[in-house]
Amino acid sequence: MSYNHPEYLISVDELAEQMDDASLRVFDTSVLLHATDQGYTSEPGRARYLEEHIPGAAFINLTEDWSDTTSGLNNTLPGIAALSQAIGNDGIGNDHLVVLYSSSHLMWATRAWWLLRYAGHTNVRVLNGNLAAWIDAGLPTRSDAERYPAAEFTPSPRRDLFVNTEEMTRGMHEAVCTINALSPALYAGTGDFYYGRRGHIPGSRSVYFADILQNEFFLPAPELKAVLEAQGMLSAPRTLIYCGGGIAATLDGFACMLLGQENVGVYDGSMSEWAADDALPLTLGDTP
């Protein structure tokens, strides 16, 4: 069994063979997270990028350039016009092949993938195994900054890829599959860290984002299918996924799309937004 959409991924060997393609755009999307009493803060991973990156790769500043920095939440989806401008400023046009990776967690590459898909770019791939796989393969790296010339990007947004609080609330009573991508302890509300209030959205099930990866590679298709379908993610008419702030949820969402479940929405505000509203319910424990 193979992935339904293997073209959403690219291996280091495949990328190495295409490095001379003039239409290729490779990006490091790294962000560093720092836990606080109120949740977390995020810092662009540019320093790591400057130390070591894939030759030719530019850096996407997801936290500042590809987010609504006026929001009270971290890494919030910007308006489509602002996002499209940022995409073009980083050198991505509609006809470019885009490859995304991170020197931090792979979830930042899938977040950038999700944003590009939302904006209407369809020729986007995530580097399976992340930067570590490139280095482990003995392939060369560079230091210092590189960038692509600015390009024109025309959006064709897929607004169904993101979910707001209203749709998440309806999802508690509709025939959809709602998934919490956080750790089991965060899901149950038993860990030391939590987002303002403990627990999970009522009716949601747990599929921890770390359980779909092995050494920064996505699980092979049969194993990945078993993990996702154990909670009904692939067979549901629509799957809604949340986490702490709409980042880790894109890993679970990307995995669904790899296996052919295209009707997936990521709750951008996730627990950072939901838990801040005392009127919204939360459930404690390890059951939906």
PDB file of C-alpha atoms in Angstrom:
ATOM      1  CA  MET A   1       0.000   0.000   0.000  1.00  0.00           C
ATOM      2  CA  SER A   2       1.262   3.471  -0.865  1.00  0.00           C
ATOM      3  CA  TYR A   3       0.055   6.955  -0.024  1.00  0.00           C
ATOM      4  CA  ASN A   4      -2.892   8.207  -2.072  1.00  0.00           C
ATOM      5  CA  HIS A   5      -0.987  11.427  -2.729  1.00  0.00           C
ATOM      6  CA  PRO A   6       2.750  10.667  -2.598  1.00  0.00           C
ATOM      7  CA  GLU A   7       3.334  13.898  -4.545  1.00  0.00           C
ATOM      8  CA  TYR A   8       2.718  15.855  -1.323  1.00  0.00           C
ATOM      9  CA  LEU A   9       6.079  14.547  -0.062  1.00  0.00           C
ATOM     10  CA  ILE A  10       9.553  14.593  -1.531  1.00  0.00           C
ATOM     11  CA  SER A  11      12.568  12.529  -0.466  1.00  0.00           C
ATOM     12  CA  VAL A  12      16.049  13.954  -0.042  1.00  0.00           C
ATOM     13  CA  ASP A  13      17.224  11.921  -3.044  1.00  0.00           C
ATOM     14  CA  GLU A  14      14.457  13.338  -5.232  1.00  0.00           C
ATOM     15  CA  LEU A  15      15.199  16.874  -4.072  1.00  0.00           C
ATOM     16  CA  ALA A  16      18.929  16.460  -4.680  1.00  0.00           C
ATOM     17  CA  GLU A  17      18.187  15.428  -8.265  1.00  0.00           C
ATOM     18  CA  GLN A  18      16.034  18.528  -8.883  1.00  0.00           C
ATOM     19  CA  MET A  19      18.275  21.187  -7.367  1.00  0.00           C
ATOM     20  CA  ASP A  20      19.144  22.628 -10.781  1.00  0.00           C
ATOM     21  CA  ASP A  21      15.492  23.126 -11.741  1.00  0.00           C
ATOM     22  CA  ALA A  22      14.986  26.865 -12.280  1.00  0.00           C
ATOM     23  CA  SER A  23      11.363  26.607 -11.170  1.00  0.00           C
ATOM     24  CA  LEU A  24      12.287  25.064  -7.795  1.00  0.00           C
ATOM     25  CA  ARG A  25      11.866  27.094  -4.590  1.00  0.00           C
ATOM     26  CA  VAL A  26      13.193  25.505  -1.385  1.00  0.00           C
ATOM     27  CA  PHE A  27      12.480  27.026   2.028  1.00  0.00           C
ATOM     28  CA  ASP A  28      13.447  26.576   5.648  1.00  0.00           C
ATOM     29  CA  THR A  29      10.340  27.314   7.744  1.00  0.00           C
ATOM     30  CA  SER A  30      11.823  26.929  11.235  1.00  0.00           C
ATOM     31  CA  VAL A  31      10.174  28.416  14.324  1.00  0.00           C
ATOM     32  CA  LEU A  32      11.184  27.938  17.959  1.00  0.00           C
ATOM     33  CA  LEU A  33       8.510  27.645  20.662  1.00  0.00           C
ATOM     34  CA  HIS A  34       8.958  28.788  24.257  1.00  0.00           C
ATOM     35  CA  ALA A  35       6.412  27.701  26.879  1.00  0.00           C
ATOM     36  CA  THR A  36       4.963  30.328  29.217  1.00  0.00           C
ATOM     37  CA  ASP A  37       2.310  30.331  31.953  1.00  0.00           C
ATOM     38  CA  GLN A  38      -0.208  31.579  29.378  1.00  0.00           C
ATOM     39  CA  GLY A  39       0.678  29.165  26.606  1.00  0.00           C
ATOM     40  CA  TYR A  40       3.725  29.778  24.448  1.00  0.00           C
ATOM     41  CA  THR A  41       5.645  32.363  22.491  1.00  0.00           C
ATOM     42  CA  SER A  42       7.234  31.728  19.114  1.00  0.00           C
ATOM     43  CA  GLU A  43      10.511  32.944  17.668  1.00  0.00           C
ATOM     44  CA  PRO A  44      11.567  32.772  14.011  1.00  0.00           C
ATOM     45  CA  GLY A  45      14.261  30.120  13.590  1.00  0.00           C
ATOM     46  CA  ARG A  46      16.365  32.313  11.348  1.00  0.00           C
ATOM     47  CA  ALA A  47      19.524  31.909  13.459  1.00  0.00           C
ATOM     48  CA  ARG A  48      19.510  28.159  12.885  1.00  0.00           C
ATOM     49  CA  TYR A  49      18.861  28.705   9.192  1.00  0.00           C
ATOM     50  CA  LEU A  50      21.864  31.043   8.949  1.00  0.00           C
ATOM     51  CA  GLU A  51      24.065  28.403  10.565  1.00  0.00           C
ATOM     52  CA  GLU A  52      23.083  25.592   8.215  1.00  0.00           C
ATOM     53  CA  HIS A  53      20.565  25.111   5.435  1.00  0.00           C
ATOM     54  CA  ILE A  54      20.046  23.255   2.165  1.00  0.00           C
ATOM     55  CA  PRO A  55      21.960  25.023  -0.617  1.00  0.00           C
ATOM     56  CA  GLY A  56      19.784  27.592  -2.354  1.00  0.00           C
ATOM     57  CA  ALA A  57      17.102  27.489   0.322  1.00  0.00           C
ATOM     58  CA  ALA A  58      15.581  30.753   1.486  1.00  0.00           C
ATOM     59  CA  PHE A  59      13.900  31.389   4.831  1.00  0.00           C
ATOM     60  CA  ILE A  60      10.181  31.882   5.432  1.00  0.00           C
ATOM     61  CA  ASN A  61       9.367  33.911   8.533  1.00  0.00           C
ATOM     62  CA  LEU A  62       6.121  32.198   9.441  1.00  0.00           C
ATOM     63  CA  THR A  63       5.728  33.950  12.787  1.00  0.00           C
ATOM     64  CA  GLU A  64       5.945  37.494  11.459  1.00  0.00           C
ATOM     65  CA  ASP A  65       5.589  37.651   7.674  1.00  0.00           C
ATOM     66  CA  TRP A  66       3.043  34.830   7.203  1.00  0.00           C
ATOM     67  CA  SER A  67       0.937  35.604  10.296  1.00  0.00           C
ATOM     68  CA  ASP A  68      -1.435  38.305  11.485  1.00  0.00           C
ATOM     69  CA  THR A  69       0.793  39.987  14.048  1.00  0.00           C
ATOM     70  CA  THR A  70      -2.080  42.223  15.193  1.00  0.00           C
ATOM     71  CA  SER A  71      -3.915  39.203  16.572  1.00  0.00           C
ATOM     72  CA  GLY A  72      -3.773  38.435  20.261  1.00  0.00           C
ATOM     73  CA  LEU A  73      -2.783  34.868  19.354  1.00  0.00           C
ATOM     74  CA  ASN A  74       0.468  33.483  17.976  1.00  0.00           C
ATOM     75  CA  ASN A  75       0.852  32.517  14.312  1.00  0.00           C
ATOM     76  CA  THR A  76      -2.661  33.560  13.331  1.00  0.00           C
ATOM     77  CA  LEU A  77      -3.882  33.143   9.751  1.00  0.00           C
ATOM     78  CA  PRO A  78      -3.592  36.537   7.999  1.00  0.00           C
ATOM     79  CA  GLY A  79      -6.060  37.884   5.468  1.00  0.00           C
ATOM     80  CA  ILE A  80      -5.717  36.337   2.029  1.00  0.00           C
ATOM     81  CA  ALA A  81      -4.374  39.548   0.479  1.00  0.00           C
ATOM     82  CA  ALA A  82      -1.645  39.876   3.119  1.00  0.00           C
ATOM     83  CA  LEU A  83      -0.745  36.193   2.886  1.00  0.00           C
ATOM     84  CA  SER A  84      -0.547  36.324  -0.912  1.00  0.00           C
ATOM     85  CA  GLN A  85       1.703  39.379  -0.720  1.00  0.00           C
ATOM     86  CA  ALA A  86       4.008  37.572   1.721  1.00  0.00           C
ATOM     87  CA  ILE A  87       4.108  34.494  -0.518  1.00  0.00           C
ATOM     88  CA  GLY A  88       5.080  36.608  -3.522  1.00  0.00           C
ATOM     89  CA  ASN A  89       7.633  38.605  -1.523  1.00  0.00           C
ATOM     90  CA  ASP A  90       9.411  35.385  -0.644  1.00  0.00           C
ATOM     91  CA  GLY A  91       9.741  34.525  -4.325  1.00  0.00           C
ATOM     92  CA  ILE A  92       6.887  32.080  -4.804  1.00  0.00           C
ATOM     93  CA  GLY A  93       4.812  32.371  -7.954  1.00  0.00           C
ATOM     94  CA  ASN A  94       1.903  30.202  -8.978  1.00  0.00           C
ATOM     95  CA  ASP A  95       4.047  28.068 -11.313  1.00  0.00           C
ATOM     96  CA  HIS A  96       6.911  27.315  -8.935  1.00  0.00           C
ATOM     97  CA  LEU A  97       7.545  23.922  -7.376  1.00  0.00           C
ATOM     98  CA  VAL A  98       7.866  24.646  -3.648  1.00  0.00           C
ATOM     99  CA  VAL A  99       9.677  22.341  -1.205  1.00  0.00           C
ATOM    100  CA  LEU A 100       9.391  23.002   2.522  1.00  0.00           C
ATOM    101  CA  TYR A 101      11.406  21.758   5.480  1.00  0.00           C
ATOM    102  CA  SER A 102      12.429  22.887   8.939  1.00  0.00           C
ATOM    103  CA  SER A 103      15.525  22.716  11.101  1.00  0.00           C
ATOM    104  CA  SER A 104      13.174  22.612  14.101  1.00  0.00           C
ATOM    105  CA  HIS A 105      10.014  20.467  14.065  1.00  0.00           C
ATOM    106  CA  LEU A 106       8.419  19.214  10.850  1.00  0.00           C
ATOM    107  CA  MET A 107       5.099  20.779  11.925  1.00  0.00           C
ATOM    108  CA  TRP A 108       6.353  24.163  10.695  1.00  0.00           C
ATOM    109  CA  ALA A 109       6.836  22.778   7.202  1.00  0.00           C
ATOM    110  CA  THR A 110       3.299  21.361   7.217  1.00  0.00           C
ATOM    111  CA  ARG A 111       1.972  24.683   8.543  1.00  0.00           C
ATOM    112  CA  ALA A 112       3.588  26.476   5.584  1.00  0.00           C
ATOM    113  CA  TRP A 113       2.238  23.757   3.248  1.00  0.00           C
ATOM    114  CA  TRP A 114      -1.245  24.263   4.687  1.00  0.00           C
ATOM    115  CA  LEU A 115      -1.032  28.036   4.222  1.00  0.00           C
ATOM    116  CA  LEU A 116       0.091  27.682   0.615  1.00  0.00           C
ATOM    117  CA  ARG A 117      -2.679  25.181  -0.131  1.00  0.00           C
ATOM    118  CA  TYR A 118      -5.173  27.530   1.515  1.00  0.00           C
ATOM    119  CA  ALA A 119      -3.933  30.339  -0.746  1.00  0.00           C
ATOM    120  CA  GLY A 120      -4.389  28.111  -3.799  1.00  0.00           C
ATOM    121  CA  HIS A 121      -0.865  26.863  -4.551  1.00  0.00           C
ATOM    122  CA  THR A 122      -1.044  23.156  -5.412  1.00  0.00           C
ATOM    123  CA  ASN A 123       2.548  22.251  -6.370  1.00  0.00           C
ATOM    124  CA  VAL A 124       3.952  22.149  -2.841  1.00  0.00           C
ATOM    125  CA  ARG A 125       5.892  19.335  -1.169  1.00  0.00           C
ATOM    126  CA  VAL A 126       7.190  18.631   2.320  1.00  0.00           C
ATOM    127  CA  LEU A 127      10.676  17.158   2.667  1.00  0.00           C
ATOM    128  CA  ASN A 128      10.160  13.766   4.279  1.00  0.00           C
ATOM    129  CA  GLY A 129      12.666  13.369   7.093  1.00  0.00           C
ATOM    130  CA  ASN A 130      13.198  17.117   7.378  1.00  0.00           C
ATOM    131  CA  LEU A 131      16.642  18.768   7.368  1.00  0.00           C
ATOM    132  CA  ALA A 132      18.017  15.909   9.473  1.00  0.00           C
ATOM    133  CA  ALA A 133      17.462  13.474   6.594  1.00  0.00           C
ATOM    134  CA  TRP A 134      19.356  15.750   4.200  1.00  0.00           C
ATOM    135  CA  ILE A 135      22.316  15.955   6.589  1.00  0.00           C
ATOM    136  CA  ASP A 136      22.199  12.225   7.391  1.00  0.00           C
ATOM    137  CA  ALA A 137      22.399  11.493   3.650  1.00  0.00           C
ATOM    138  CA  GLY A 138      25.731  13.345   3.549  1.00  0.00           C
ATOM    139  CA  LEU A 139      24.369  16.068   1.279  1.00  0.00           C
ATOM    140  CA  PRO A 140      25.951  19.535   1.389  1.00  0.00           C
ATOM    141  CA  THR A 141      24.693  22.500   3.398  1.00  0.00           C
ATOM    142  CA  ARG A 142      25.393  26.229   3.396  1.00  0.00           C
ATOM    143  CA  SER A 143      25.431  29.047   5.910  1.00  0.00           C
ATOM    144  CA  ASP A 144      24.356  32.693   5.626  1.00  0.00           C
ATOM    145  CA  ALA A 145      21.225  34.054   3.980  1.00  0.00           C
ATOM    146  CA  GLU A 146      19.877  33.315   0.523  1.00  0.00           C
ATOM    147  CA  ARG A 147      16.650  34.505  -1.065  1.00  0.00           C
ATOM    148  CA  TYR A 148      14.666  34.331  -4.281  1.00  0.00           C
ATOM    149  CA  PRO A 149      13.584  37.377  -6.283  1.00  0.00           C
ATOM    150  CA  ALA A 150      10.075  38.542  -5.503  1.00  0.00           C
ATOM    151  CA  ALA A 151       7.336  37.013  -7.643  1.00  0.00           C
ATOM    152  CA  GLU A 152       3.689  37.615  -8.428  1.00  0.00           C
ATOM    153  CA  PHE A 153       1.322  35.236  -6.649  1.00  0.00           C
ATOM    154  CA  THR A 154      -2.384  35.234  -7.497  1.00  0.00           C
ATOM    155  CA  PRO A 155      -4.510  33.550  -4.819  1.00  0.00           C
ATOM    156  CA  SER A 156      -7.356  31.127  -5.290  1.00  0.00           C
ATOM    157  CA  PRO A 157      -8.258  30.477  -1.661  1.00  0.00           C
ATOM    158  CA  ARG A 158      -9.603  27.218  -0.274  1.00  0.00           C
ATOM    159  CA  ARG A 159     -11.322  28.615   2.779  1.00  0.00           C
ATOM    160  CA  ASP A 160     -12.530  25.185   3.922  1.00  0.00           C
ATOM    161  CA  LEU A 161      -8.972  24.335   5.009  1.00  0.00           C
ATOM    162  CA  PHE A 162      -9.338  26.523   8.101  1.00  0.00           C
ATOM    163  CA  VAL A 163     -12.037  26.342  10.758  1.00  0.00           C
ATOM    164  CA  ASN A 164     -13.290  29.014  13.174  1.00  0.00           C
ATOM    165  CA  THR A 165     -14.789  28.650  16.648  1.00  0.00           C
ATOM    166  CA  GLU A 166     -18.332  28.639  15.267  1.00  0.00           C
ATOM    167  CA  GLU A 167     -17.677  25.587  13.084  1.00  0.00           C
ATOM    168  CA  MET A 168     -15.897  23.818  15.943  1.00  0.00           C
ATOM    169  CA  THR A 169     -18.933  24.447  18.154  1.00  0.00           C
ATOM    170  CA  ARG A 170     -21.265  23.028  15.509  1.00  0.00           C
ATOM    171  CA  GLY A 171     -18.929  20.068  15.178  1.00  0.00           C
ATOM    172  CA  MET A 172     -19.804  18.966  18.708  1.00  0.00           C
ATOM    173  CA  HIS A 173     -23.295  18.158  17.436  1.00  0.00           C
ATOM    174  CA  GLU A 174     -22.725  17.196  13.783  1.00  0.00           C
ATOM    175  CA  ALA A 175     -21.506  14.062  12.037  1.00  0.00           C
ATOM    176  CA  VAL A 176     -17.899  15.151  11.745  1.00  0.00           C
ATOM    177  CA  CYS A 177     -14.700  13.742  13.211  1.00  0.00           C
ATOM    178  CA  THR A 178     -13.035  16.187  15.621  1.00  0.00           C
ATOM    179  CA  ILE A 179      -9.415  15.489  16.566  1.00  0.00           C
ATOM    180  CA  ASN A 180      -7.068  16.907  19.207  1.00  0.00           C
ATOM    181  CA  ALA A 181      -3.469  16.655  17.960  1.00  0.00           C
ATOM    182  CA  LEU A 182      -1.839  17.454  21.309  1.00  0.00           C
ATOM    183  CA  SER A 183      -0.194  15.015  23.702  1.00  0.00           C
ATOM    184  CA  PRO A 184      -2.383  12.599  25.688  1.00  0.00           C
ATOM    185  CA  ALA A 185      -1.630  14.551  28.873  1.00  0.00           C
ATOM    186  CA  LEU A 186      -2.749  17.839  27.335  1.00  0.00           C
ATOM    187  CA  TYR A 187      -5.814  16.136  25.885  1.00  0.00           C
ATOM    188  CA  ALA A 188      -6.775  14.699  29.270  1.00  0.00           C
ATOM    189  CA  GLY A 189      -5.842  17.846  31.180  1.00  0.00           C
ATOM    190  CA  THR A 190      -3.430  16.051  33.479  1.00  0.00           C
ATOM    191  CA  GLY A 191      -0.091  17.625  32.514  1.00  0.00           C
ATOM    192  CA  ASP A 192       1.702  20.551  34.118  1.00  0.00           C
ATOM    193  CA  PHE A 193       1.249  22.623  30.957  1.00  0.00           C
ATOM    194  CA  TYR A 194      -2.155  23.672  29.629  1.00  0.00           C
ATOM    195  CA  TYR A 195      -3.779  26.462  27.629  1.00  0.00           C
ATOM    196  CA  GLY A 196      -5.530  28.588  30.248  1.00  0.00           C
ATOM    197  CA  ARG A 197      -8.006  25.830  31.119  1.00  0.00           C
ATOM    198  CA  ARG A 198      -7.516  22.091  31.189  1.00  0.00           C
ATOM    199  CA  GLY A 199      -9.164  19.525  28.957  1.00  0.00           C
ATOM    200  CA  HIS A 200     -10.327  19.082  25.373  1.00  0.00           C
ATOM    201  CA  ILE A 201     -13.259  20.108  23.205  1.00  0.00           C
ATOM    202  CA  PRO A 202     -16.191  17.806  24.018  1.00  0.00           C
ATOM    203  CA  GLY A 203     -16.518  14.929  21.585  1.00  0.00           C
ATOM    204  CA  SER A 204     -13.002  15.273  20.211  1.00  0.00           C
ATOM    205  CA  ARG A 205     -10.644  12.314  20.034  1.00  0.00           C
ATOM    206  CA  SER A 206      -6.889  12.143  20.552  1.00  0.00           C
ATOM    207  CA  VAL A 207      -4.388  11.550  17.742  1.00  0.00           C
ATOM    208  CA  TYR A 208      -1.062  12.842  19.034  1.00  0.00           C
ATOM    209  CA  PHE A 209       0.942  14.424  16.240  1.00  0.00           C
ATOM    210  CA  ALA A 210       4.132  12.639  17.352  1.00  0.00           C
ATOM    211  CA  ASP A 211       2.461   9.268  16.758  1.00  0.00           C
ATOM    212  CA  ILE A 212       2.285   9.796  12.981  1.00  0.00           C
ATOM    213  CA  LEU A 213       6.034  10.343  12.614  1.00  0.00           C
ATOM    214  CA  GLN A 214       9.120   8.222  13.080  1.00  0.00           C
ATOM    215  CA  ASN A 215      12.453  10.073  13.148  1.00  0.00           C
ATOM    216  CA  GLU A 216      10.807  12.979  11.275  1.00  0.00           C
ATOM    217  CA  PHE A 217       9.509  10.700   8.525  1.00  0.00           C
ATOM    218  CA  PHE A 218       5.803  10.066   8.092  1.00  0.00           C
ATOM    219  CA  LEU A 219       4.835   6.513   8.981  1.00  0.00           C
ATOM    220  CA  PRO A 220       4.538   4.111   6.041  1.00  0.00           C
ATOM    221  CA  ALA A 221       1.068   4.196   4.502  1.00  0.00           C
ATOM    222  CA  PRO A 222      -0.369   1.046   6.160  1.00  0.00           C
ATOM    223  CA  GLU A 223       0.762   2.126   9.645  1.00  0.00           C
ATOM    224  CA  LEU A 224      -0.360   5.712   9.114  1.00  0.00           C
ATOM    225  CA  LYS A 225      -3.769   4.566   7.895  1.00  0.00           C
ATOM    226  CA  ALA A 226      -4.184   2.397  10.993  1.00  0.00           C
ATOM    227  CA  VAL A 227      -3.389   5.296  13.344  1.00  0.00           C
ATOM    228  CA  LEU A 228      -5.717   7.763  11.640  1.00  0.00           C
ATOM    229  CA  GLU A 229      -8.622   5.457  10.898  1.00  0.00           C
ATOM    230  CA  ALA A 230      -8.602   4.111  14.472  1.00  0.00           C
ATOM    231  CA  GLN A 231     -10.260   7.442  15.303  1.00  0.00           C
ATOM    232  CA  GLY A 232     -12.310   7.688  12.114  1.00  0.00           C
ATOM    233  CA  MET A 233     -10.295  10.472  10.516  1.00  0.00           C
ATOM    234  CA  LEU A 234     -10.245   9.046   6.999  1.00  0.00           C
ATOM    235  CA  SER A 235     -13.817   7.784   6.679  1.00  0.00           C
ATOM    236  CA  ALA A 236     -15.582  10.787   8.236  1.00  0.00           C
ATOM    237  CA  PRO A 237     -17.448  13.160   5.904  1.00  0.00           C
ATOM    238  CA  ARG A 238     -15.321  15.970   7.334  1.00  0.00           C
ATOM    239  CA  THR A 239     -12.432  15.979   9.822  1.00  0.00           C
ATOM    240  CA  LEU A 240     -11.732  18.977  12.065  1.00  0.00           C
ATOM    241  CA  ILE A 241      -8.349  19.140  13.785  1.00  0.00           C
ATOM    242  CA  TYR A 242      -7.058  21.400  16.539  1.00  0.00           C
ATOM    243  CA  CYS A 243      -4.035  21.654  18.807  1.00  0.00           C
ATOM    244  CA  GLY A 244      -2.634  24.557  20.828  1.00  0.00           C
ATOM    245  CA  GLY A 245      -2.385  27.163  18.099  1.00  0.00           C
ATOM    246  CA  GLY A 246      -3.062  25.613  14.685  1.00  0.00           C
ATOM    247  CA  ILE A 247       0.459  24.328  14.005  1.00  0.00           C
ATOM    248  CA  ALA A 248       0.702  20.685  15.132  1.00  0.00           C
ATOM    249  CA  ALA A 249      -2.828  20.181  13.789  1.00  0.00           C
ATOM    250  CA  THR A 250      -1.459  20.654  10.270  1.00  0.00           C
ATOM    251  CA  LEU A 251       0.692  17.528  10.723  1.00  0.00           C
ATOM    252  CA  ASP A 252      -2.419  15.440  11.344  1.00  0.00           C
ATOM    253  CA  GLY A 253      -4.203  17.269   8.525  1.00  0.00           C
ATOM    254  CA  PHE A 254      -1.325  16.686   6.117  1.00  0.00           C
ATOM    255  CA  ALA A 255      -1.339  12.977   7.020  1.00  0.00           C
ATOM    256  CA  CYS A 256      -5.056  12.814   6.217  1.00  0.00           C
ATOM    257  CA  MET A 257      -4.444  14.397   2.832  1.00  0.00           C
ATOM    258  CA  LEU A 258      -1.584  11.990   2.108  1.00  0.00           C
ATOM    259  CA  LEU A 259      -4.103   9.189   2.493  1.00  0.00           C
ATOM    260  CA  GLY A 260      -6.829  10.798   0.413  1.00  0.00           C
ATOM    261  CA  GLN A 261      -9.013  12.525   3.026  1.00  0.00           C
ATOM    262  CA  GLU A 262      -9.299  15.973   1.472  1.00  0.00           C
ATOM    263  CA  ASN A 263     -12.207  17.340   3.535  1.00  0.00           C
ATOM    264  CA  VAL A 264     -10.101  18.523   6.453  1.00  0.00           C
ATOM    265  CA  GLY A 265     -10.223  21.777   8.385  1.00  0.00           C
ATOM    266  CA  VAL A 266      -7.630  23.063  10.877  1.00  0.00           C
ATOM    267  CA  TYR A 267      -8.904  25.204  13.748  1.00  0.00           C
ATOM    268  CA  ASP A 268      -6.513  28.135  13.544  1.00  0.00           C
ATOM    269  CA  GLY A 269      -7.121  29.516  17.037  1.00  0.00           C
ATOM    270  CA  SER A 270      -7.239  26.016  18.560  1.00  0.00           C
ATOM    271  CA  MET A 271      -6.960  25.719  22.364  1.00  0.00           C
ATOM    272  CA  SER A 272      -5.357  29.156  22.673  1.00  0.00           C
ATOM    273  CA  GLU A 273      -8.643  30.666  21.478  1.00  0.00           C
ATOM    274  CA  TRP A 274     -11.131  28.105  22.779  1.00  0.00           C
ATOM    275  CA  ALA A 275      -9.801  27.947  26.359  1.00  0.00           C
ATOM    276  CA  ALA A 276      -9.749  31.746  26.618  1.00  0.00           C
ATOM    277  CA  ASP A 277     -13.559  31.821  26.415  1.00  0.00           C
ATOM    278  CA  ASP A 278     -15.030  30.545  29.687  1.00  0.00           C
ATOM    279  CA  ALA A 279     -18.391  30.078  27.962  1.00  0.00           C
ATOM    280  CA  LEU A 280     -16.981  27.295  25.774  1.00  0.00           C
ATOM    281  CA  PRO A 281     -17.028  23.804  27.351  1.00  0.00           C
ATOM    282  CA  LEU A 282     -14.059  21.543  27.994  1.00  0.00           C
ATOM    283  CA  THR A 283     -13.957  17.883  28.948  1.00  0.00           C
ATOM    284  CA  LEU A 284     -11.401  16.380  31.306  1.00  0.00           C
ATOM    285  CA  GLY A 285     -10.087  12.841  31.022  1.00  0.00           C
ATOM    286  CA  ASP A 286      -8.937  10.484  28.301  1.00  0.00           C
ATOM    287  CA  THR A 287     -12.337   9.868  26.671  1.00  0.00           C
ATOM    288  CA  PRO A 288     -14.183  12.128  24.202  1.00  0.00           C
TER     289      PRO A 288
END
